[in-house]
Short mmCIF file of C-alpha atoms in Angstrom, two decimals:
data_model
loop_
_atom_site.label_atom_id
_atom_site.label_comp_id
_atom_site.label_asym_id
_atom_site.label_seq_id
_atom_site.Cartn_x
_atom_site.Cartn_y
_atom_site.Cartn_z
CA MET A 1 88.39 145.62 142.11
CA LEU A 2 89.39 145.71 138.40
CA GLN A 3 88.65 141.82 138.29
CA THR A 4 85.19 142.76 139.70
CA LEU A 5 84.69 145.04 136.85
CA TYR A 6 85.92 142.78 134.28
CA ASP A 7 83.73 139.98 135.45
CA TYR A 8 80.82 142.39 135.56
CA PHE A 9 81.50 143.32 132.14
CA TRP A 10 81.91 139.97 130.48
CA TRP A 11 78.87 138.76 132.61
CA GLU A 12 76.93 136.36 130.17
CA ARG A 13 73.75 138.31 130.74
CA LEU A 14 74.75 141.34 128.99
CA TRP A 15 75.84 140.01 125.98
CA LEU A 16 74.41 136.49 125.21
CA PRO A 17 70.63 135.35 125.34
CA VAL A 18 69.16 133.64 128.60
CA ASN A 19 70.53 130.32 129.73
CA LEU A 20 73.70 130.51 127.50
CA THR A 21 77.58 131.40 128.57
CA TRP A 22 80.80 131.77 127.44
CA ALA A 23 81.47 128.18 127.65
CA ASP A 24 78.64 127.46 124.98
CA LEU A 25 80.85 129.18 122.47
CA GLU A 26 84.10 127.37 123.55
CA ASP A 27 85.79 125.71 120.24
CA ARG A 28 84.89 122.00 119.87
CA ASP A 29 84.83 119.24 117.69
CA GLY A 30 86.69 121.12 114.69
CA ARG A 31 84.27 124.29 115.20
CA VAL A 32 85.49 127.54 115.66
CA TYR A 33 83.70 130.68 117.52
CA ALA A 34 84.46 134.36 117.75
CA LYS A 35 86.33 135.40 120.75
CA ALA A 36 86.86 138.62 121.97
CA SER A 37 90.64 137.88 122.08
CA ASP A 38 90.65 137.94 118.26
CA LEU A 39 90.34 141.48 118.30
CA TYR A 40 93.72 142.05 119.60
CA ILE A 41 95.04 141.84 116.09
CA THR A 42 93.32 144.58 114.68
CA LEU A 43 95.35 147.41 116.57
CA PRO A 44 98.77 146.11 114.72
CA LEU A 45 97.06 145.78 111.67
CA ALA A 46 95.88 149.44 111.88
CA LEU A 47 99.34 150.40 112.13
CA LEU A 48 100.17 148.29 109.27
CA PHE A 49 97.44 149.86 107.45
CA LEU A 50 98.83 153.17 108.04
CA ILE A 51 102.29 152.11 106.54
CA VAL A 52 100.63 150.72 103.96
CA ARG A 53 99.00 153.77 102.99
CA TYR A 54 101.98 155.99 103.54
CA TYR A 55 103.63 153.87 100.84
CA PHE A 56 100.40 153.83 98.55
CA GLU A 57 100.28 157.42 98.26
CA LEU A 58 103.55 157.83 97.83
CA TYR A 59 103.92 155.32 94.78
CA VAL A 60 100.59 155.19 93.64
CA ALA A 61 98.33 157.71 94.65
CA THR A 62 100.96 160.56 93.56
CA PRO A 63 102.03 159.16 90.13
CA LEU A 64 98.23 158.63 89.28
CA ALA A 65 97.85 162.29 89.93
CA ALA A 66 100.03 163.46 87.81
CA LEU A 67 98.75 161.13 85.18
CA LEU A 68 95.41 162.75 85.64
CA ASN A 69 97.06 166.09 85.53
CA VAL A 70 95.79 167.23 88.88
CA LYS A 71 96.99 170.71 89.37
CA GLU A 72 97.58 172.81 92.38
CA LYS A 73 96.92 176.31 92.72
CA THR A 74 99.69 178.85 93.27
CA ARG A 75 99.30 180.23 96.67
CA LEU A 76 101.11 183.19 97.92
CA ARG A 77 102.70 183.00 101.61
CA ALA A 78 101.68 185.71 104.01
CA PRO A 79 104.84 187.78 104.82
CA ALA A 80 106.25 187.40 108.16
CA ASN A 81 104.54 189.46 110.87
CA PRO A 82 104.75 187.96 114.44
CA THR A 83 101.72 190.20 115.77
CA LEU A 84 99.02 189.07 113.11
CA GLU A 85 100.65 185.51 113.70
CA HIS A 86 99.70 185.57 117.13
CA PHE A 87 96.31 186.54 116.64
CA TYR A 88 95.80 184.00 114.07
CA LEU A 89 97.26 181.36 116.06
CA THR A 90 95.40 182.49 119.23
CA SER A 91 92.30 183.87 118.44
CA GLY A 92 92.11 183.48 114.45
CA LYS A 93 90.47 187.18 114.64
CA GLN A 94 91.83 190.23 113.03
CA PRO A 95 93.47 192.78 115.83
CA LYS A 96 92.12 196.30 115.68
CA GLN A 97 95.67 197.93 115.59
CA SER A 98 98.63 196.31 113.78
CA GLY A 99 100.41 199.07 111.96
CA LEU A 100 98.88 198.11 108.53
CA SER A 101 95.73 199.21 106.90
CA GLY A 102 92.43 197.05 107.00
CA ARG A 103 92.83 195.77 103.39
CA GLN A 104 96.25 194.76 104.33
CA VAL A 105 95.29 193.09 107.21
CA GLU A 106 92.67 191.00 105.31
CA ARG A 107 95.02 190.13 102.72
CA TRP A 108 97.61 188.74 105.06
CA PHE A 109 94.65 186.70 106.67
CA ARG A 110 93.53 185.56 103.65
CA ARG A 111 96.82 184.35 102.39
CA ARG A 112 97.59 183.02 105.75
CA ARG A 113 94.17 180.96 105.78
CA ASN A 114 95.62 179.62 102.67
CA GLN A 115 98.46 178.11 103.74
CA ASP A 116 96.88 175.85 106.22
CA ARG A 117 94.46 174.65 103.61
CA PRO A 118 95.54 171.03 102.76
CA SER A 119 96.82 170.89 98.84
CA LEU A 120 94.67 169.21 96.34
CA LEU A 121 97.23 166.35 95.79
CA LYS A 122 96.91 165.53 99.88
CA LYS A 123 92.97 165.31 98.85
CA PHE A 124 93.63 163.29 95.92
CA ARG A 125 95.91 160.68 97.80
CA GLU A 126 93.27 160.41 100.62
CA ALA A 127 90.42 159.82 97.95
CA SER A 128 92.43 157.32 96.12
CA TRP A 129 93.53 155.24 99.30
CA ARG A 130 89.99 155.20 100.55
CA PHE A 131 88.52 154.42 97.02
CA THR A 132 90.96 151.68 96.79
CA PHE A 133 90.24 150.09 99.91
CA TYR A 134 86.47 150.59 99.92
CA LEU A 135 86.34 148.85 96.31
CA VAL A 136 88.39 145.78 97.36
CA ALA A 137 86.24 145.52 100.46
CA PHE A 138 83.07 145.48 98.62
CA ILE A 139 84.11 142.95 96.31
CA ALA A 140 85.79 140.74 99.15
CA GLY A 141 82.62 141.41 101.34
CA MET A 142 80.28 140.11 98.52
CA ALA A 143 82.38 137.03 98.08
CA VAL A 144 82.40 136.30 101.51
CA ILE A 145 78.37 136.41 101.98
CA VAL A 146 76.98 136.04 98.33
CA ASP A 147 76.91 132.22 98.58
CA LYS A 148 75.52 132.20 102.19
CA PRO A 149 71.78 131.26 102.54
CA TRP A 150 71.22 134.14 105.22
CA PHE A 151 72.25 136.42 101.90
CA TYR A 152 68.87 135.53 100.28
CA ASP A 153 66.85 134.74 103.25
CA MET A 154 67.31 137.18 106.56
CA LYS A 155 65.91 134.75 108.84
CA LYS A 156 68.77 132.18 108.73
CA VAL A 157 70.91 135.09 110.05
CA TRP A 158 69.76 133.74 113.39
CA GLU A 159 69.26 129.93 112.83
CA GLY A 160 70.88 128.45 115.43
CA TYR A 161 72.15 131.62 117.69
CA PRO A 162 74.41 132.19 118.97
CA ILE A 163 75.77 128.69 118.53
CA GLN A 164 77.24 129.84 114.97
CA SER A 165 80.78 128.94 114.19
CA THR A 166 82.84 131.06 112.00
CA ILE A 167 85.09 130.39 108.91
CA PRO A 168 88.33 131.97 107.84
CA SER A 169 86.84 134.21 105.00
CA GLN A 170 84.52 135.55 107.88
CA TYR A 171 87.25 136.32 110.34
CA TRP A 172 89.46 138.12 107.62
CA TYR A 173 86.76 140.29 106.54
CA TYR A 174 86.14 141.30 110.19
CA MET A 175 89.76 141.69 111.03
CA ILE A 176 90.54 143.86 107.98
CA GLU A 177 87.42 145.84 108.26
CA LEU A 178 88.00 146.64 112.10
CA SER A 179 91.52 147.72 111.40
CA PHE A 180 91.16 149.72 108.51
CA TYR A 181 88.35 152.06 110.93
CA TRP A 182 90.76 152.11 113.77
CA SER A 183 93.62 153.48 111.26
CA LEU A 184 90.87 156.06 110.31
CA LEU A 185 90.55 156.93 113.67
CA PHE A 186 94.40 157.21 114.20
CA SER A 187 94.70 159.63 111.46
CA ILE A 188 91.89 161.88 111.59
CA ALA A 189 93.95 164.25 113.20
CA SER A 190 96.60 164.56 110.40
CA ASP A 191 93.81 163.76 107.52
CA VAL A 192 92.10 166.76 105.59
CA LYS A 193 89.82 168.25 108.40
CA ARG A 194 85.87 168.37 106.99
CA LYS A 195 83.24 170.58 108.68
CA ASP A 196 81.75 167.27 109.72
CA PHE A 197 84.55 166.37 111.68
CA LYS A 198 82.68 165.53 115.02
CA GLU A 199 79.97 163.42 112.65
CA GLN A 200 83.07 161.67 111.30
CA ILE A 201 84.60 160.77 114.53
CA ILE A 202 80.98 159.63 116.37
CA HIS A 203 80.84 157.53 112.56
CA HIS A 204 84.23 155.86 113.56
CA VAL A 205 83.37 155.30 117.18
CA ALA A 206 80.25 153.73 116.44
CA THR A 207 81.52 151.71 113.70
CA ILE A 208 84.39 150.42 115.63
CA ILE A 209 81.89 149.68 118.81
CA LEU A 210 79.71 147.66 116.09
CA ILE A 211 82.18 145.44 114.28
CA SER A 212 83.63 144.71 117.98
CA PHE A 213 80.50 143.82 119.53
CA SER A 214 78.91 141.95 116.66
CA TRP A 215 82.07 139.75 116.63
CA PHE A 216 82.33 138.68 120.31
CA ALA A 217 78.75 138.54 120.82
CA ASN A 218 78.51 136.43 117.40
CA TYR A 219 76.14 138.95 115.53
CA ILE A 220 78.35 137.82 113.00
CA ARG A 221 76.11 137.28 110.07
CA ALA A 222 74.50 140.54 110.65
CA GLY A 223 77.84 142.11 110.73
CA THR A 224 79.06 141.20 107.25
CA LEU A 225 75.71 141.82 105.98
CA ILE A 226 75.88 145.43 107.31
CA MET A 227 79.48 146.06 106.48
CA ALA A 228 79.09 145.10 102.90
CA LEU A 229 76.07 147.23 102.34
CA HIS A 230 78.13 150.17 103.61
CA ASP A 231 81.20 149.45 101.14
CA SER A 232 78.59 149.31 98.50
CA SER A 233 78.30 153.49 98.00
CA ASP A 234 81.84 154.50 100.02
CA TYR A 235 84.21 153.67 96.95
CA LEU A 236 81.49 155.48 94.40
CA LEU A 237 81.93 159.14 96.44
CA GLU A 238 85.75 158.38 96.52
CA SER A 239 85.78 157.84 93.01
CA ALA A 240 83.61 161.28 92.39
CA LYS A 241 85.92 163.12 94.45
CA MET A 242 89.38 161.87 92.51
CA PHE A 243 87.86 163.02 89.17
CA ASN A 244 86.71 166.46 90.60
CA TYR A 245 90.13 166.93 91.78
CA ALA A 246 91.55 166.01 88.61
CA GLY A 247 89.11 168.53 86.88
CA TRP A 248 86.86 165.84 85.03
CA LYS A 249 83.70 167.60 86.09
CA ASN A 250 81.14 165.74 83.92
CA THR A 251 82.60 162.21 84.91
CA CYS A 252 82.46 163.51 88.80
CA ASN A 253 78.86 164.64 88.42
CA ASN A 254 77.82 161.54 86.87
CA ILE A 255 79.40 159.08 89.38
CA PHE A 256 77.78 161.39 92.29
CA ILE A 257 74.44 160.77 90.68
CA VAL A 258 75.00 156.99 90.77
CA PHE A 259 76.30 157.46 94.25
CA ALA A 260 73.16 159.18 95.36
CA ILE A 261 70.96 156.62 93.63
CA VAL A 262 72.96 153.84 95.54
CA PHE A 263 73.33 155.64 98.83
CA ILE A 264 69.77 156.28 99.10
CA ILE A 265 68.65 152.81 98.27
CA THR A 266 70.93 151.17 100.61
CA ARG A 267 70.96 153.42 103.54
CA LEU A 268 67.57 154.58 103.63
CA VAL A 269 65.52 151.42 102.17
CA ILE A 270 67.64 148.30 102.52
CA LEU A 271 69.39 149.10 105.95
CA PRO A 272 66.18 150.11 107.57
CA PHE A 273 63.50 147.76 106.18
CA TRP A 274 65.39 144.87 105.58
CA ILE A 275 68.63 144.74 107.87
CA LEU A 276 67.30 146.83 110.89
CA HIS A 277 64.04 144.72 110.72
CA CYS A 278 65.95 141.41 110.94
CA THR A 279 68.12 142.69 113.97
CA VAL A 280 65.18 143.90 115.61
CA VAL A 281 62.13 141.67 115.14
CA TYR A 282 63.67 138.15 114.36
CA PRO A 283 65.84 137.65 117.28
CA LEU A 284 62.77 138.25 119.59
CA GLU A 285 61.16 135.44 118.02
CA LEU A 286 63.97 133.10 119.44
CA TYR A 287 64.79 134.53 122.61
CA PRO A 288 63.78 137.45 125.15
CA ALA A 289 65.49 140.75 124.88
CA PHE A 290 68.71 141.33 126.58
CA PHE A 291 71.15 143.85 127.04
CA GLY A 292 73.55 143.06 124.05
CA TYR A 293 70.11 143.25 121.82
CA TYR A 294 69.31 146.77 122.85
CA PHE A 295 73.02 147.78 122.82
CA PHE A 296 73.58 146.65 119.12
CA ASN A 297 70.49 148.09 118.02
CA SER A 298 70.81 151.40 119.86
CA MET A 299 74.23 151.78 118.12
CA MET A 300 72.53 150.79 114.76
CA GLY A 301 70.00 153.55 115.33
CA VAL A 302 72.84 155.81 115.84
CA LEU A 303 74.20 154.87 112.34
CA GLN A 304 71.15 155.39 110.94
CA LEU A 305 70.41 158.98 112.20
CA LEU A 306 73.93 159.48 110.52
CA HIS A 307 72.96 158.16 107.17
CA ILE A 308 69.60 160.55 107.51
CA PHE A 309 72.07 163.43 107.77
CA TRP A 310 73.86 162.73 104.93
CA ALA A 311 71.09 162.07 102.89
CA TYR A 312 69.47 165.16 103.44
CA LEU A 313 72.79 167.05 102.44
CA ILE A 314 72.80 164.58 99.18
CA LEU A 315 69.28 165.38 97.85
CA ARG A 316 69.83 169.02 98.68
CA MET A 317 72.81 168.95 96.49
CA ALA A 318 71.17 166.95 93.78
CA HIS A 319 68.43 169.28 93.36
CA LYS A 320 70.65 172.38 92.87
CA PHE A 321 72.22 170.23 89.77
CA ILE A 322 68.82 169.35 88.60
CA THR A 323 67.54 172.88 89.03
CA GLY A 324 70.58 174.80 88.14
CA LYS A 325 69.21 177.55 90.80
CA GLU A 326 72.34 177.40 93.02
CA LEU A 327 75.77 175.55 92.27
CA GLY A 328 78.78 176.35 94.66
CA GLU A 329 81.71 174.85 96.26
CA ALA A 330 80.53 171.37 97.38
CA ARG A 331 82.70 169.23 99.33
CA LEU A 332 81.78 165.49 99.85
CA GLU A 333 83.41 163.44 102.12
CA THR A 334 82.59 159.92 103.21
CA TRP A 335 82.90 156.75 106.83
CA GLY A 336 80.46 154.68 106.32
CA GLN A 337 79.88 158.08 105.96
CA SER A 338 81.27 161.53 106.12
CA LEU A 339 79.67 164.23 103.61
CA THR A 340 79.67 167.88 103.70
CA VAL A 341 78.58 170.45 101.51
CA ARG A 342 80.25 174.20 101.68
CA LYS A 343 78.14 176.90 99.48
CA THR A 344 78.95 179.72 97.75
CA GLN A 345 76.16 181.77 96.67
CA PHE A 346 76.01 182.74 92.79
CA LEU A 347 74.13 184.95 90.72
CA ARG A 348 71.17 182.90 88.94
CA LYS A 349 72.89 182.78 85.43
CA GLY A 350 75.94 181.40 86.78
CA TRP A 351 78.14 184.60 86.96
CA PHE A 352 80.03 185.72 90.45
CA ARG A 353 82.85 187.86 91.47
CA GLU A 354 85.83 186.20 92.03
CA GLY A 355 88.95 187.71 94.00
CA SER A 356 92.24 186.02 93.35
CA GLU A 357 95.59 186.05 95.00
CA SER A 358 97.25 187.20 91.67
CA SER A 359 94.80 190.46 91.37
CA GLU A 360 94.41 191.62 94.58
CA GLY A 361 93.09 194.62 93.61
CA GLY A 362 90.33 193.54 91.57
CA TYR A 363 87.66 191.39 91.39
CA PRO A 364 87.08 189.96 87.80
CA LEU A 365 84.04 188.50 86.46
CA LYS A 366 84.01 184.87 85.88
CA LYS A 367 81.49 182.48 84.13
CA THR A 368 80.57 179.38 86.07
CA PRO A 369 78.91 176.60 83.95
CA SER A 370 76.18 174.61 85.27
CA ALA A 371 76.80 171.05 87.07
CA PHE A 372 76.24 169.16 83.56
CA ASP A 373 77.17 171.62 81.06
CA GLY A 374 80.57 171.50 82.31
CA PRO A 375 82.70 171.85 85.47
CA ALA A 376 80.78 171.38 88.60
CA ALA A 377 81.41 173.33 91.75
CA ALA A 378 85.29 172.88 92.69
CA GLU A 379 85.70 171.01 95.97
CA GLN A 380 87.51 172.58 98.62
#
């Protein structure tokens, strides 16, 4: 039965155009073609990425954080209380009867929640790692595709498809990108948990499926264009987050504006009107639609919907920056892409009441400058 399922899964009519078989993509005459078995190496490479990330965060990101004066806020620990701890771990709600006053219970839960929040250093390390990879990947991706004719003429993406041989640069670009996204999926449980946690998982899974399918179905030319396009804005977001953690708010805001412009142009203009047009329209000029065609473009549609969702959040934040009507704690997180916004309402002139652990009996007034005049809303 397993053999039957295996044979049906790799049935040529699912993944290849009509009148073509996997035998047509066997290596011959010095020409090498993509094979599904090539992807096995991505799993051990993903584990290697996790190891490299650990040492990078320890010996590169941590000293960089100290150099940029990334400071962690002092957090008071909640005193031991088995009853409240039980309610916190099981329901997250405050008990009605605990032997403490309502004020004391609220204070305990506030401190306990603060204990579970990721430290500023942890978030800086993550952003540093992703910034480094996305920047290197974008430069490498451009080096792979910039001299190719299909970079300038989209119709050449399908010239000779699917009998298109691969070259070593394409192979390693694919294997490294796919391995990195596997490592993100493996580490998502231990990474800083975002409010768009579900969107992150959907994004990582869709990306892994797209990269894997585009490799063994020989959509490699289109795949390299798509990966390079996504990497073009991701490193900007991660660098903005790094400067935000370091307290360089003006630099953070300026980079965010550049990121927003690049994101909108690449994800809402180039991707749908050039790349998607290339993958949806041009193949039908060469062969009838088949399952692989529908599958690939359906997954691209899922990514495009995520891009629209994130673009809405970006534009909403940009509007607040420009109008100055409402600023708050903004959390920008990316995939290819994760971005969430957490808001705290402020008074129009920038004043708000802020309670601190060191002044639990009072709520001093504090001035919050605008995004462009000074520190922006700090990331959670």
